Amino acid sequence: MRPGLSQPTPLVYDGVMYLPNPDGYVQAVDAVTGDRIWEFRRIFENTPDENFRNRMRSLAIYGRNIYVTTADAHLIALDARTGEVVWERAVADHRLGYRYTSGAIVAEGRIVAGMTGCERYKNEVCFISAHDPDTGRELWRTSTIAEPGAPGGDTWGDLPLLFRAGGDAWIPGSYDAATGLMYWSTAQAKPWARVSRGTDGDALYTNSVLAIEPAGGDLRWYHQFVPGESHDLDEVFESVLIDNGGRRSVFKMGKLGILWELDAATGEFIDAHDLGFQTLVSLDRRTGAVSYLPGMIPEAGVELAFCPDFRGIRNVMASAYHPQTRALHIPITPSCTRGIFSEVERQAHPEGDLYFYYNPAWTGWRTTGSNPHPLSPEHAGQLVAMDIDTGEIRWRHRTATRPLAAALTTGGGLVVSGDSDRYLFLHDVETGQVLHRTRLPSPVQGYPMTYAVNGRQYLAIPVGGGRAPGAPNALFVFTLPAEPAAR
């Protein structure tokens, strides 16, 4: 695979694997042999920033096309057979920081994608948009920021639109045919702390899950997890749709390590379970309400220590549900941090390349250090099996290094995980026992997946060196030996 920060989700259809690569490449390979069929390369005006703009985590397929979102905020349809461009559309102006870091989904015949790159001050906001699959024409656009004068707009106080930043929808949503809704999540408001962005309100619709109708983009309901979130600990990650107790539920866990359950049809709060690592908020399990603990709302110039650090108890490494055991398997990374938040001068940011996250004058944050979590001092990573009804941890697999890959469960009773020490693990879903372990050339990174061709099942494992110079990105595919011929 191409070099760069690689967090891919392989996509397989009709014996062909479509593989997103760093820096705007897409490869189509034979899913049995790995032989190259075609390769597409996106040509950018500027060299992508490796920290954000070179990521392309996933792809979508519909009809005869593969749909690609790009680092310069374009949506492209490729012919699945040849890799030729069918159409291309600029969805937003990348000079304002807009970019895609994850792919689109397909819902009721529409290509739907969430925009990111909304950290800078500008008179535009983040959004989710739907597009015609044959032409790329925009069908609707739903803002993830409540604008002045719109419903929820007062939750930003009197801040003008220019200074309402954040709400990035950088993880793909989920479509549920049972409810006819899509579930998209949004990142935190920016700058991260209330004292930095100049508002004490909820800052809708950041740090929320939005239930959106695919036909017109109408917002059916929303749930904000931590109103006015103030520590870069958002709940933007995957939505897991599970039939539970006679209802359809949305399960979510963000950086705080709290597992939320919401009614998928109405958004009603049902339950929540805290893994017990975060030190910032108290949780009322009857109502779902959270409130910051005393002394945990940042004040300008005052050092604050808290857990977890900005990477969260968990991050992009997706969880995996197993319906027989009724447990979610979640890669976690317990850690803590300390630093100083500050006020931020409010002025429009310049266009073009802007390394926002490296500049305390824009982020309002200066770190003074980090440390292992006191509840996991010797283990930077864990895979936990969490009962969705009780929050009980059925088992834990501890590793010295952080996991960089999503979990995967199989119908055969396995859980797949990996760590950044290059190990791939296959666990027993009931007990967590490691049934198989192998070491690969780079850390398991991205989103493992399993697929079948001609009745034979395969396990695809992306590995990647991240930002390490010269470290390889690759895809390893495993299978069981072929069945012996019958006599």
XYZ file of C-alpha atoms in Angstrom:
487
model
C 0.000 0.000 0.000
C 1.004 3.655 -0.347
C 2.982 5.355 2.457
C 1.378 7.734 4.932
C -0.995 7.521 7.864
C -3.085 4.476 6.932
C -6.397 3.615 8.668
C -8.289 1.753 5.936
C -11.510 -0.218 5.847
C -11.305 -2.762 2.991
C -14.478 -3.044 0.910
C -15.201 -6.312 -0.927
C -17.823 -6.957 -3.593
C -18.090 -9.792 -6.134
C -14.556 -11.045 -5.566
C -12.881 -7.622 -5.791
C -11.415 -5.694 -2.874
C -11.412 -1.891 -2.988
C -8.823 -0.425 -0.676
C -8.505 3.234 0.412
C -4.893 4.398 0.668
C -3.183 7.501 2.038
C -2.773 10.599 -0.145
C -5.808 10.021 -2.322
C -5.088 6.581 -3.773
C -7.648 3.811 -4.258
C -6.628 0.301 -5.247
C -8.780 -2.492 -6.633
C -7.299 -5.969 -6.167
C -8.411 -9.545 -6.638
C -9.827 -10.505 -3.217
C -8.403 -14.055 -3.479
C -4.920 -13.438 -4.921
C -4.242 -9.767 -4.159
C -3.346 -9.105 -7.812
C -3.757 -5.442 -8.799
C -6.717 -4.692 -11.079
C -6.485 -0.889 -11.140
C -5.229 2.030 -9.102
C -6.641 5.552 -8.887
C -4.640 8.548 -7.723
C -6.109 11.886 -6.705
C -3.889 14.824 -7.730
C -3.965 17.593 -5.124
C -3.094 21.247 -5.578
C -0.877 21.075 -2.502
C 0.880 18.254 -0.675
C -1.644 16.943 1.874
C -0.954 17.563 5.534
C -0.089 14.110 6.845
C -1.819 14.707 10.168
C -5.282 15.108 8.680
C -5.654 15.593 4.979
C -4.043 12.402 3.759
C -6.500 10.120 5.541
C -9.188 8.220 3.692
C -10.643 5.630 6.034
C -13.453 4.138 3.972
C -15.217 3.922 0.616
C -18.810 3.430 -0.527
C -20.216 1.305 -3.343
C -23.536 1.737 -5.162
C -24.586 0.453 -8.565
C -21.519 0.377 -10.793
C -19.535 2.996 -8.906
C -17.097 3.321 -6.047
C -17.555 6.635 -4.208
C -14.458 8.391 -2.888
C -14.257 11.370 -0.550
C -11.027 13.331 -0.770
C -8.692 15.407 1.361
C -9.614 18.535 -0.627
C -13.370 18.192 0.017
C -14.318 16.588 -3.302
C -16.667 13.663 -3.922
C -15.675 11.384 -6.795
C -17.440 8.454 -8.485
C -15.141 5.824 -9.986
C -16.188 3.057 -12.344
C -15.819 -0.059 -10.179
C -14.560 -2.133 -13.126
C -11.908 0.236 -14.482
C -11.186 2.926 -11.881
C -12.015 5.637 -14.421
C -13.598 8.848 -13.103
C -17.335 8.913 -13.808
C -17.888 12.335 -12.225
C -16.272 14.640 -9.699
C -17.773 17.393 -7.574
C -16.275 19.993 -5.230
C -18.473 19.904 -2.118
C -16.672 22.636 -0.149
C -13.673 24.966 -0.442
C -10.568 23.231 0.841
C -8.801 26.608 1.156
C -11.082 27.223 4.144
C -9.860 24.016 5.777
C -12.679 21.727 4.630
C -11.675 18.121 4.058
C -12.961 14.573 4.219
C -11.146 12.019 6.372
C -13.725 9.205 6.167
C -15.936 7.956 3.380
C -19.574 8.298 2.465
C -22.466 5.916 3.126
C -25.437 5.007 0.915
C -28.954 5.583 2.238
C -32.120 5.178 0.158
C -30.290 5.764 -3.099
C -28.354 8.800 -1.890
C -24.632 9.213 -1.332
C -24.276 10.879 2.075
C -21.018 12.221 3.517
C -19.986 14.182 6.613
C -17.633 17.141 6.300
C -14.726 17.877 8.599
C -12.039 20.538 8.829
C -14.198 22.981 10.785
C -11.763 24.085 13.441
C -10.959 27.477 11.950
C -13.072 30.641 12.207
C -14.942 31.390 8.960
C -18.435 32.409 7.924
C -19.286 28.808 7.028
C -19.909 25.730 9.170
C -19.634 21.971 9.051
C -22.420 19.910 7.513
C -23.676 16.570 6.258
C -24.747 16.459 2.606
C -26.509 14.033 0.263
C -25.722 13.656 -3.428
C -27.244 12.131 -6.531
C -25.320 8.916 -7.288
C -25.382 9.494 -11.066
C -24.201 13.100 -11.181
C -22.941 14.150 -7.748
C -25.516 16.956 -7.626
C -26.134 18.062 -4.043
C -29.648 17.097 -2.914
C -29.587 18.594 0.572
C -27.229 19.918 3.226
C -27.789 19.769 6.999
C -25.674 22.035 9.198
C -24.083 20.546 12.302
C -23.855 23.996 13.926
C -26.976 25.837 15.102
C -26.756 29.194 13.345
C -27.888 32.528 14.819
C -31.677 32.828 14.644
C -32.158 29.095 13.923
C -33.484 26.529 16.428
C -30.754 25.965 19.000
C -28.864 29.043 17.848
C -29.130 30.678 21.261
C -27.050 27.858 22.811
C -23.971 29.668 21.446
C -24.911 32.875 23.251
C -24.353 35.972 21.150
C -21.415 34.577 19.177
C -21.750 35.440 15.476
C -21.569 32.646 12.906
C -17.916 33.460 12.229
C -16.936 32.194 15.681
C -19.094 29.059 15.823
C -16.543 26.389 14.950
C -16.411 22.618 15.265
C -19.168 20.044 14.853
C -17.103 17.967 12.418
C -18.869 14.810 11.172
C -15.655 12.900 10.546
C -16.806 9.340 11.264
C -19.324 7.801 8.794
C -22.926 7.601 9.885
C -25.095 4.490 10.043
C -28.332 3.908 8.117
C -31.088 1.802 9.674
C -33.773 0.460 7.358
C -35.916 -0.456 10.368
C -36.368 3.192 11.406
C -35.642 4.812 8.043
C -33.090 7.072 9.729
C -29.393 7.784 9.522
C -27.372 8.342 12.687
C -24.537 10.845 12.305
C -22.352 12.018 15.156
C -20.595 15.331 15.577
C -17.361 16.388 17.207
C -16.896 18.991 19.895
C -17.070 22.761 19.564
C -13.778 24.538 18.878
C -11.687 25.871 20.470
C -12.180 23.092 22.982
C -12.676 24.930 26.265
C -15.578 27.228 27.046
C -13.133 29.845 28.283
C -11.345 29.716 24.914
C -14.369 29.907 22.632
C -16.267 32.453 24.721
C -19.515 30.639 25.439
C -21.004 28.844 28.445
C -23.939 27.347 26.525
C -24.558 23.894 25.104
C -23.170 24.843 21.648
C -25.599 22.745 19.618
C -25.323 20.522 17.664
C -21.768 19.656 18.657
C -20.866 16.499 20.596
C -24.195 14.948 19.606
C -25.786 12.156 17.643
C -28.222 13.380 14.972
C -31.045 11.241 13.594
C -31.522 12.456 9.999
C -34.065 11.494 7.341
C -32.290 10.486 4.110
C -34.936 11.932 1.782
C -34.573 15.578 2.719
C -31.973 15.837 5.451
C -34.537 16.737 8.121
C -33.398 16.370 11.722
C -35.785 13.926 13.438
C -34.072 14.086 16.842
C -30.732 14.746 18.473
C -29.026 13.862 21.731
C -26.120 15.882 23.101
C -23.975 13.808 25.423
C -21.987 16.442 27.333
C -23.475 19.913 26.751
C -20.803 22.555 26.294
C -18.046 19.919 26.249
C -14.798 21.602 27.288
C -11.858 19.136 27.086
C -11.725 17.803 23.477
C -13.454 14.611 24.620
C -16.247 14.170 22.090
C -18.638 11.341 21.253
C -18.214 11.305 17.472
C -17.477 7.608 16.995
C -19.538 4.790 15.503
C -23.203 4.133 16.253
C -24.001 0.475 16.936
C -27.622 -0.476 16.152
C -28.924 -3.351 18.286
C -32.357 -4.868 18.920
C -32.517 -4.799 22.710
C -35.446 -5.452 25.024
C -38.072 -5.189 22.305
C -36.771 -1.886 20.926
C -34.208 -0.727 18.409
C -31.354 0.966 20.270
C -28.389 3.121 19.346
C -25.305 2.333 21.435
C -22.452 4.822 21.522
C -19.198 5.245 23.385
C -16.959 8.296 23.014
C -13.704 9.454 24.529
C -15.044 9.544 28.092
C -15.581 5.779 28.090
C -19.318 5.967 28.838
C -21.551 3.532 26.933
C -24.831 5.264 26.063
C -28.057 3.579 24.973
C -30.715 5.628 23.157
C -34.030 4.672 21.557
C -33.299 4.619 17.816
C -36.756 5.871 16.836
C -37.136 8.723 19.314
C -33.716 9.488 20.812
C -35.055 8.833 24.322
C -32.292 8.116 26.834
C -32.407 4.527 28.066
C -29.220 3.809 30.016
C -25.512 4.534 30.384
C -22.520 2.694 31.854
C -19.218 4.335 32.761
C -16.028 2.293 32.343
C -14.691 4.182 35.361
C -11.572 5.808 33.914
C -12.730 9.405 33.378
C -12.336 12.011 36.149
C -14.337 14.893 34.664
C -18.101 14.371 34.951
C -20.766 12.805 37.107
C -23.499 10.783 35.417
C -27.150 10.405 36.400
C -28.113 6.983 35.055
C -31.815 7.713 35.503
C -31.859 10.674 33.129
C -28.563 10.534 31.254
C -27.675 14.012 32.495
C -23.998 14.764 33.058
C -22.385 17.619 34.947
C -18.790 18.590 35.425
C -17.234 17.721 38.769
C -16.047 20.614 40.974
C -12.936 22.281 39.599
C -13.062 20.513 36.236
C -14.325 23.368 34.064
C -11.159 25.015 32.715
C -10.179 28.481 33.858
C -7.790 30.658 31.903
C -4.179 30.248 33.006
C -4.900 27.602 35.656
C -3.235 24.213 35.199
C -5.740 21.366 35.096
C -5.085 17.630 35.382
C -7.693 15.187 34.095
C -8.299 11.735 32.656
C -8.403 10.752 29.867
C -6.047 12.741 27.660
C -7.233 14.102 24.311
C -6.980 10.682 22.655
C -9.714 9.507 24.985
C -10.430 6.252 26.752
C -11.253 5.148 23.224
C -10.853 6.733 19.812
C -11.386 5.825 16.152
C -10.728 2.130 16.828
C -14.302 0.906 16.461
C -16.056 -1.468 18.837
C -17.622 -4.744 17.706
C -20.845 -6.324 18.951
C -21.476 -10.057 19.287
C -25.210 -10.874 19.404
C -24.846 -14.292 21.046
C -22.894 -12.978 24.030
C -24.633 -9.565 24.006
C -21.302 -7.870 24.588
C -19.498 -4.999 22.896
C -15.771 -5.487 22.418
C -14.040 -2.131 22.761
C -10.350 -1.254 22.285
C -9.433 1.310 24.951
C -6.370 3.434 25.774
C -6.493 4.698 29.385
C -4.279 7.730 30.017
C -4.254 11.152 31.697
C -2.996 14.632 30.895
C -2.425 18.056 32.351
C -2.111 21.489 30.838
C -3.320 25.046 30.722
C -6.281 26.431 28.792
C -6.340 30.084 27.787
C -8.548 32.662 26.172
C -8.299 32.911 22.384
C -8.339 36.057 20.308
C -11.374 35.857 18.066
C -10.518 36.774 14.505
C -11.029 35.106 11.131
C -8.352 32.557 10.344
C -6.352 32.872 7.128
C -7.138 30.722 4.113
C -4.857 27.972 2.849
C -2.617 25.725 4.922
C -3.151 26.303 8.612
C -1.645 24.046 11.280
C -4.369 24.850 13.758
C -3.688 22.043 16.217
C -0.031 23.023 16.662
C -0.738 26.612 17.710
C -1.856 27.367 21.299
C -2.922 30.838 20.161
C -5.695 29.157 18.176
C -6.408 26.005 20.214
C -6.246 27.679 23.624
C -4.332 24.691 25.033
C -0.757 24.214 26.174
C 0.216 20.822 27.525
C 2.393 20.461 30.602
C 2.665 16.675 30.412
C 0.848 13.369 30.336
C 1.023 10.148 32.305
C -0.328 6.590 32.345
C -3.714 6.099 33.927
C -3.422 5.084 37.606
C -5.945 2.285 37.008
C -3.832 0.866 34.180
C -0.242 1.973 34.884
C 1.504 -0.927 33.142
C -0.861 -1.340 30.213
C -1.420 1.416 27.643
C -4.106 -0.652 25.921
C -6.935 -3.018 26.710
C -9.664 -4.856 24.832
C -12.734 -5.057 27.065
C -15.871 -7.156 26.587
C -18.727 -5.094 28.037
C -22.224 -6.429 28.712
C -24.628 -4.017 26.994
C -27.340 -4.429 29.651
C -25.378 -4.266 32.887
C -22.100 -2.596 31.914
C -20.263 -5.541 33.469
C -16.800 -6.193 32.034
C -16.880 -9.887 31.104
C -13.169 -10.032 30.350
C -10.150 -7.859 29.585
C -7.139 -8.413 27.382
C -4.338 -6.081 28.494
C -1.430 -5.012 26.290
C 1.652 -2.950 27.034
C 1.059 -0.830 23.939
C -1.981 1.005 22.591
C -4.379 -0.626 20.132
C -4.485 1.165 16.775
C -7.098 -1.040 15.116
C -10.813 -1.654 15.445
C -12.176 -4.850 16.953
C -13.990 -7.424 14.814
C -16.324 -10.244 15.872
C -17.252 -13.308 13.828
C -20.121 -15.764 13.776
C -17.617 -18.499 14.553
C -17.070 -17.084 18.042
C -13.907 -15.063 17.520
C -12.860 -11.523 18.385
C -10.036 -9.998 16.338
C -7.781 -7.335 17.874
C -4.275 -5.953 17.573
C -1.750 -3.739 19.327
C 0.926 -1.279 18.269
C 3.614 -3.837 19.144
C 2.611 -5.508 15.841
C 0.646 -8.399 17.317
C -2.579 -9.739 15.842
C -4.789 -11.614 18.312
C -7.724 -13.963 17.789
C -9.738 -14.323 21.008
C -12.474 -16.646 22.166
C -15.562 -14.418 22.320
C -16.815 -16.001 25.543
C -13.631 -15.889 27.608
C -11.157 -13.603 25.861
C -8.608 -16.413 25.696
C -6.050 -15.810 22.951
C -6.498 -18.702 20.528
C -3.993 -17.481 17.970
C -1.308 -14.803 17.894
C 1.008 -13.685 15.128
C 3.398 -10.759 14.748
C 3.279 -8.621 11.618
C 5.782 -6.145 10.113
C 3.823 -3.071 11.271
C 1.137 -2.402 13.873
C -2.361 -3.628 13.104
C -4.048 -0.374 12.158
C -7.393 0.537 10.672
C -10.425 -1.705 10.393
C -10.046 -5.479 10.001
C -12.806 -7.181 8.036
C -13.865 -10.641 6.924
C -15.379 -11.725 3.617
C -16.053 -14.817 1.519
C -15.341 -15.670 -2.118
C -16.643 -18.898 -3.640
C -17.581 -20.218 -0.202
C -14.157 -19.702 1.367
C -13.768 -17.152 4.151
C -10.913 -14.667 4.442
C -9.708 -12.319 7.177
C -8.191 -9.020 5.976
C -5.862 -7.200 8.388
C -4.482 -3.732 7.530
C -1.121 -2.843 9.033
C 0.580 0.522 8.986
C 3.599 2.399 10.141
C 1.731 5.621 10.770
C 4.091 8.589 10.591
C 7.278 6.567 11.066
C 9.575 7.207 8.042
C 9.906 4.176 5.828
C 7.555 2.003 7.867
C 5.400 -0.154 5.601
C 1.669 -0.021 5.007
C 0.219 -3.300 3.825
C -2.778 -5.579 3.900
C -2.395 -9.148 5.165
C -5.119 -11.648 4.265
C -5.517 -14.922 6.136
C -7.659 -17.987 5.499
C -8.033 -21.517 6.780
C -6.641 -24.340 4.670
C -8.940 -25.512 1.891
C -11.170 -28.452 2.770
C -9.692 -31.748 1.578
C -11.428 -33.298 -1.405
C -14.101 -35.854 -0.546
C -13.199 -39.458 -1.267
